[in-house]
Coordinates of C-alpha atoms and ligand atoms in Angstrom, one line a residue:
M1 CA -3.0 -2.2 1.3
Y2 CA -4.7 0.5 3.4
T3 CA -2.6 2.9 5.4
D4 CA -5.4 5.1 6.9
L5 CA -9.0 4.3 7.7
I6 CA -10.9 7.1 6.0
S7 CA -13.3 5.2 3.8
F8 CA -14.1 1.5 3.0
Q9 CA -13.3 2.5 -0.6
D10 CA -9.6 2.2 0.3
L11 CA -9.9 -1.4 1.6
T12 CA -10.4 -4.8 -0.1
A13 CA -13.0 -7.3 0.9
E14 CA -10.4 -9.4 2.6
E15 CA -9.1 -6.4 4.6
V16 CA -12.6 -5.6 5.8
M17 CA -13.3 -9.3 6.8
D18 CA -9.9 -9.4 8.6
L19 CA -10.8 -6.4 10.7
L20 CA -14.1 -8.0 11.7
S21 CA -12.5 -11.3 12.7
F22 CA -9.7 -9.5 14.5
A23 CA -12.3 -7.5 16.4
D24 CA -13.9 -10.7 17.5
E25 CA -10.6 -12.0 18.7
L26 CA -9.8 -8.8 20.6
K27 CA -13.2 -9.0 22.2
R28 CA -12.5 -12.6 23.5
L29 CA -9.1 -11.5 24.8
Q30 CA -10.7 -8.6 26.7
R31 CA -13.5 -10.7 28.1
H32 CA -10.8 -13.0 29.6
H33 CA -8.7 -10.1 30.8
R34 CA -5.8 -11.2 28.7
P35 CA -3.4 -8.3 28.3
F36 CA -2.5 -7.5 24.6
Q37 CA -0.4 -4.4 24.3
P38 CA 1.1 -4.1 20.8
L39 CA 0.9 -0.3 21.0
L40 CA 3.1 0.0 24.1
G41 CA 4.9 3.3 24.2
Q42 CA 2.9 4.8 21.3
T43 CA 0.9 8.0 21.5
I44 CA -2.2 8.8 19.5
A45 CA -3.7 12.3 19.0
M46 CA -7.5 12.4 19.1
I47 CA -8.9 15.5 17.5
F48 CA -12.6 16.1 18.0
E49 CA -14.3 19.1 16.2
K50 CA -17.7 17.8 17.3
P51 CA -19.2 16.3 20.5
S52 CA -18.8 12.5 21.2
L53 CA -19.5 10.0 23.9
R54 CA -19.0 6.5 22.3
T55 CA -16.2 7.3 19.9
R56 CA -14.2 9.3 22.3
V57 CA -14.5 6.9 25.2
T58 CA -13.9 3.8 23.2
F59 CA -10.9 5.1 21.4
E60 CA -9.4 6.4 24.6
V61 CA -10.1 3.1 26.5
G62 CA -8.9 1.1 23.5
I63 CA -5.7 2.9 23.2
M64 CA -5.0 2.4 27.0
Q65 CA -5.8 -1.3 26.7
L66 CA -3.4 -1.7 23.8
G67 CA -0.6 -0.1 25.9
G68 CA -0.7 3.3 24.2
H69 CA -1.4 6.8 25.4
A70 CA -4.0 9.3 24.0
V71 CA -3.7 13.0 23.7
M72 CA -7.0 14.8 23.4
L73 CA -7.4 18.0 21.2
E74 CA -10.8 19.7 21.0
T75 CA -10.2 22.2 18.2
R76 CA -11.6 23.3 14.8
L77 CA -8.9 22.3 12.3
G78 CA -7.8 24.9 9.8
E79 CA -8.7 27.9 11.9
R80 CA -5.6 28.7 13.9
E81 CA -3.2 27.2 11.4
S82 CA -3.5 25.2 8.2
V83 CA -4.6 21.5 8.3
S84 CA -1.3 20.5 6.7
D85 CA 0.8 22.3 9.3
V86 CA -1.2 20.5 12.1
A87 CA -0.7 17.2 10.4
R88 CA 3.0 17.7 9.8
N89 CA 3.6 18.8 13.4
L90 CA 1.7 15.9 14.9
D91 CA 3.6 13.6 12.6
R92 CA 6.8 14.5 14.5
W93 CA 5.4 13.7 18.0
V94 CA 2.7 11.0 17.8
D95 CA 2.2 7.7 16.1
G96 CA -1.4 8.1 14.9
I97 CA -4.3 10.5 14.5
V98 CA -7.9 9.8 15.3
A99 CA -10.1 12.7 14.0
R100 CA -13.8 13.7 14.0
T101 CA -14.2 16.5 11.6
F102 CA -17.0 18.6 10.1
S103 CA -15.5 18.4 6.6
H104 CA -14.4 15.1 5.1
D105 CA -11.8 17.0 3.0
V106 CA -10.0 17.9 6.2
L107 CA -9.5 14.2 7.0
T108 CA -8.2 13.4 3.5
E109 CA -5.9 16.3 3.6
M110 CA -4.5 15.2 7.0
A111 CA -4.0 11.7 5.7
A112 CA -2.2 13.0 2.7
C113 CA 0.1 15.3 4.7
A114 CA 1.0 12.9 7.6
D115 CA 3.3 9.9 7.4
I116 CA 1.3 8.4 10.4
P117 CA -2.1 6.7 10.0
V118 CA -5.3 8.8 10.2
I119 CA -8.5 7.2 11.4
N120 CA -11.9 8.7 10.6
A121 CA -13.8 9.1 13.8
L122 CA -16.8 10.5 11.8
S123 CA -17.0 13.1 9.1
D124 CA -19.9 14.8 7.3
R125 CA -19.6 12.0 4.7
L126 CA -18.7 8.8 6.4
H127 CA -18.4 6.9 9.7
P128 CA -16.6 3.6 9.0
C129 CA -15.7 2.7 12.6
Q130 CA -19.4 2.7 13.4
I131 CA -20.1 0.2 10.7
L132 CA -17.4 -2.2 11.7
A133 CA -18.8 -2.3 15.2
D134 CA -22.3 -2.6 13.8
A135 CA -21.4 -5.5 11.5
Q136 CA -19.6 -7.3 14.4
A137 CA -22.8 -7.0 16.5
L138 CA -25.0 -8.1 13.6
R139 CA -22.9 -11.1 13.0
E140 CA -23.0 -12.0 16.7
H141 CA -26.8 -11.9 16.5
K142 CA -27.4 -13.5 13.1
G143 CA -24.5 -15.9 12.8
E144 CA -23.2 -14.5 9.5
L145 CA -23.6 -11.4 7.4
S146 CA -24.0 -13.1 4.0
N147 CA -27.5 -12.8 2.5
L148 CA -28.8 -10.6 5.3
K149 CA -30.9 -7.6 4.4
L150 CA -30.4 -4.3 6.4
A151 CA -33.1 -1.7 5.9
F152 CA -31.8 1.8 6.8
V153 CA -34.8 4.0 7.5
G154 CA -34.1 7.8 7.5
D155 CA -31.4 10.0 6.2
G156 CA -28.8 8.8 3.6
N157 CA -26.2 10.4 5.9
N158 CA -22.6 9.5 6.9
V159 CA -23.7 6.3 8.7
C160 CA -25.8 5.1 5.9
A161 CA -23.1 6.0 3.3
S162 CA -20.6 3.9 5.2
W163 CA -23.1 1.0 5.2
F164 CA -23.3 1.4 1.4
E165 CA -19.5 1.3 1.0
F166 CA -19.4 -1.7 3.4
A167 CA -21.9 -3.6 1.2
A168 CA -19.5 -3.1 -1.7
H169 CA -17.2 -5.6 0.1
V170 CA -19.4 -7.9 2.1
P171 CA -22.4 -9.8 0.6
I172 CA -25.1 -8.1 2.7
S173 CA -27.9 -6.1 1.1
V174 CA -28.6 -2.5 2.2
T175 CA -31.8 -0.7 1.4
L176 CA -32.2 3.0 2.2
I177 CA -35.8 4.1 2.8
C178 CA -35.9 7.8 2.8
P179 CA -37.9 10.8 1.8
P180 CA -37.1 12.2 -1.7
G181 CA -34.0 14.4 -1.6
Y182 CA -32.3 12.6 1.3
E183 CA -30.6 9.8 -0.6
V184 CA -26.9 8.7 -0.3
E185 CA -24.7 11.1 -2.3
P186 CA -24.2 10.0 -5.9
E187 CA -20.4 9.2 -5.8
I188 CA -20.8 6.8 -2.9
R189 CA -24.0 5.3 -4.3
S190 CA -22.3 4.7 -7.6
F191 CA -19.2 3.1 -6.0
A192 CA -21.5 0.8 -4.0
E193 CA -23.7 0.0 -7.0
Q194 CA -20.6 -0.8 -9.1
H195 CA -19.3 -3.2 -6.5
A196 CA -22.4 -4.5 -4.8
G197 CA -24.7 -4.6 -7.8
G198 CA -28.3 -4.9 -6.8
R199 CA -27.5 -5.3 -3.2
V200 CA -27.7 -1.6 -2.5
Q201 CA -31.1 0.0 -3.1
V202 CA -33.0 3.2 -2.4
T203 CA -36.7 3.5 -2.1
H204 CA -39.2 6.0 -0.6
D205 CA -41.6 3.3 0.3
L206 CA -41.5 1.8 3.8
E207 CA -43.4 -1.3 3.0
E208 CA -41.3 -2.1 0.0
G209 CA -38.0 -1.3 1.7
L210 CA -38.7 -3.2 4.9
K211 CA -40.0 -6.4 3.3
D212 CA -37.9 -9.4 4.5
A213 CA -35.4 -7.1 6.4
D214 CA -33.3 -8.9 9.0
A215 CA -32.1 -5.6 10.5
V216 CA -33.8 -2.2 10.8
Y217 CA -31.4 0.7 11.3
T218 CA -32.0 4.3 11.9
D219 CA -30.1 7.4 12.9
V220 CA -30.9 11.0 13.8
W221 CA -32.7 13.1 11.2
T222 CA -30.5 16.1 11.8
S223 CA -26.8 15.2 12.0
M224 CA -24.2 17.4 13.7
G225 CA -23.5 20.4 11.6
Q226 CA -27.1 20.4 10.0
E227 CA -28.8 22.1 12.9
K228 CA -30.1 25.0 10.7
E229 CA -32.1 22.4 8.7
K230 CA -33.7 20.9 11.8
A231 CA -37.4 22.1 11.3
K232 CA -37.4 21.2 7.6
R233 CA -35.9 17.8 8.3
E234 CA -38.3 16.9 11.1
K235 CA -41.2 17.6 8.7
A236 CA -39.7 15.6 5.9
F237 CA -38.7 12.6 8.0
A238 CA -41.9 12.4 10.2
P239 CA -43.5 9.6 8.1
Y240 CA -40.2 7.6 8.5
Q241 CA -40.2 7.2 12.3
V242 CA -39.2 3.7 13.4
N243 CA -42.0 2.6 15.7
A244 CA -43.7 -0.8 16.4
R245 CA -45.8 -0.5 13.3
V246 CA -42.7 0.0 11.1
M247 CA -40.8 -2.8 12.9
A248 CA -43.7 -5.1 12.1
L249 CA -43.0 -4.6 8.3
A250 CA -39.7 -6.3 8.7
K251 CA -39.1 -10.0 9.5
K252 CA -40.4 -11.2 12.9
D253 CA -36.9 -11.8 14.2
A254 CA -35.4 -8.6 12.8
V255 CA -33.0 -6.7 15.1
F256 CA -33.3 -3.0 15.6
M257 CA -30.0 -0.9 15.3
H258 CA -29.0 2.7 15.9
C259 CA -25.6 4.2 16.1
L260 CA -26.7 6.5 19.0
P261 CA -27.1 9.1 20.2
A262 CA -30.8 8.8 19.6
K263 CA -33.5 11.5 19.6
R264 CA -36.2 9.5 21.4
G265 CA -39.7 10.2 20.0
L266 CA -38.3 11.5 16.7
E267 CA -36.5 8.9 14.5
V268 CA -37.4 6.1 17.0
T269 CA -39.9 5.4 19.7
D270 CA -38.8 4.3 23.3
D271 CA -40.5 0.9 23.0
V272 CA -38.4 0.0 19.9
L273 CA -35.1 1.5 21.2
D274 CA -35.5 -0.2 24.6
G275 CA -37.4 -3.2 23.3
P276 CA -36.3 -6.9 22.9
Q277 CA -35.3 -6.5 19.3
S278 CA -32.9 -3.7 20.0
I279 CA -29.1 -4.4 19.8
V280 CA -28.0 -0.8 20.2
L281 CA -25.8 -1.4 23.3
D282 CA -24.1 -4.4 21.6
Q283 CA -23.2 -2.0 18.7
A284 CA -21.9 0.6 21.2
E285 CA -19.9 -2.0 23.1
N286 CA -18.2 -3.2 19.9
R287 CA -16.9 0.2 19.0
L288 CA -14.2 -0.6 21.5
H289 CA -13.2 -3.9 19.9
A290 CA -13.6 -2.9 16.3
Q291 CA -11.5 0.3 16.7
K292 CA -8.8 -1.6 18.6
A293 CA -8.6 -3.9 15.6
V294 CA -8.2 -0.9 13.3
M295 CA -5.5 0.7 15.4
V296 CA -3.4 -2.4 15.7
R297 CA -3.6 -3.1 12.0
L298 CA -2.5 0.5 11.2
M299 CA -0.1 1.3 14.0
E300 CA 1.6 -1.9 15.1
R301 CA 5.3 -1.6 14.2
G302 CA 7.1 -4.2 12.2
K303 CA 10.6 -5.4 12.9
D304 CA 11.9 -2.3 11.1
G305 CA 10.2 -0.2 13.8
M306 CA 7.8 1.3 11.2
C307 CA 4.0 1.2 10.8
V308 CA 2.6 0.2 7.4
K309 CA 2.1 3.8 6.3
R310 CA 5.6 5.1 7.1
R311 CA 7.0 2.0 5.5
A312 CA 5.0 2.5 2.3
R313 CA 6.0 6.2 2.1
M314 CA 9.6 5.4 2.7
S315 CA 9.7 2.9 -0.1
N316 CA 7.9 5.4 -2.4
K317 CA 10.5 8.0 -1.6
S318 CA 13.4 5.7 -2.2
Ligands
CP401 N1 -22.2 6.6 17.5 C1 -21.3 7.5 17.8 O1 -20.3 7.8 17.0 O2 -21.5 8.1 19.0 P1 -20.8 9.4 19.5 O3 -21.2 10.6 18.7 O4 -21.2 9.6 21.0 O5 -19.3 9.2 19.5
NVA402 N1 -25.3 11.0 11.7 C1 -24.9 11.4 13.0 C2 -24.1 10.3 13.6 C3 -23.7 10.5 15.0 C4 -22.9 9.3 15.6 C5 -24.2 12.7 13.0 O1 -23.3 12.8 12.1 O2 -24.4 13.5 13.8

């Protein structure tokens, strides 16, 4: 049972699939303008250490649609007071925390210190909410996820790492095609390999990695927080730009995916990003539905008035 959403490593395959189906259901409800407000009267603190368009707007809109209220904090955690003090104060006032942090350790510390659920809105290591929305979009376009091959071209970064963790639960194959030195970090790669077997792979060869791909994914070469490495990264990643020639190495009906924001003309060309194979706006739209699913599962109160995390902690204490 998961009580926060920090990493897919904390979830079972059934829990991941449940979030995807629930996101589909919430999308249908929203399309029919059916009110669904299980978080009525609840308040969620949204902490953003880094800029955001999609994550911030979709969480705020989602919280409102679910009947809750969002409080926005733009701050660098751990600077004015300790992370644990922030978490333990918020715990007394609000019902959940959504946080985008530079350091992944800050997220795990908050989750350890607070009796309310903490949701990862992107850290330097992982971006699980993105992958739930992506998987929902991919399933909408391809019918099912089983046996699909996703080729991630570029940096083995937070987005790619969450795809690797996702593949540990869902029978999709994920191949990272990157320049040497930019692979997914070893701990995440070995978790994925242990659970997904040969379904996660790393290669430096575009042709080999893109062969038979149903989806071609890319992300920025320089993630937030890595700005000092920009010149070095642009040089290393230049041969890995997703353009029409690279798309042609995948299956004819492959979709193009990107978490956005994109650096047009660097990791992807305009014709691919805006072209007929691109599903980037469907991915962006689904951020709303996928995150609503996560928030309801973590924050909905049972008959005892408690969310899953508070209940679990109470029973551990007694
Ligand atoms: N994809 C994504 O997380 O976008 P933002 O950085 O705009 O939130
Ligand atoms: N890898 C990117 C994702 C942005 C949504 C970053 O961390 O900046």
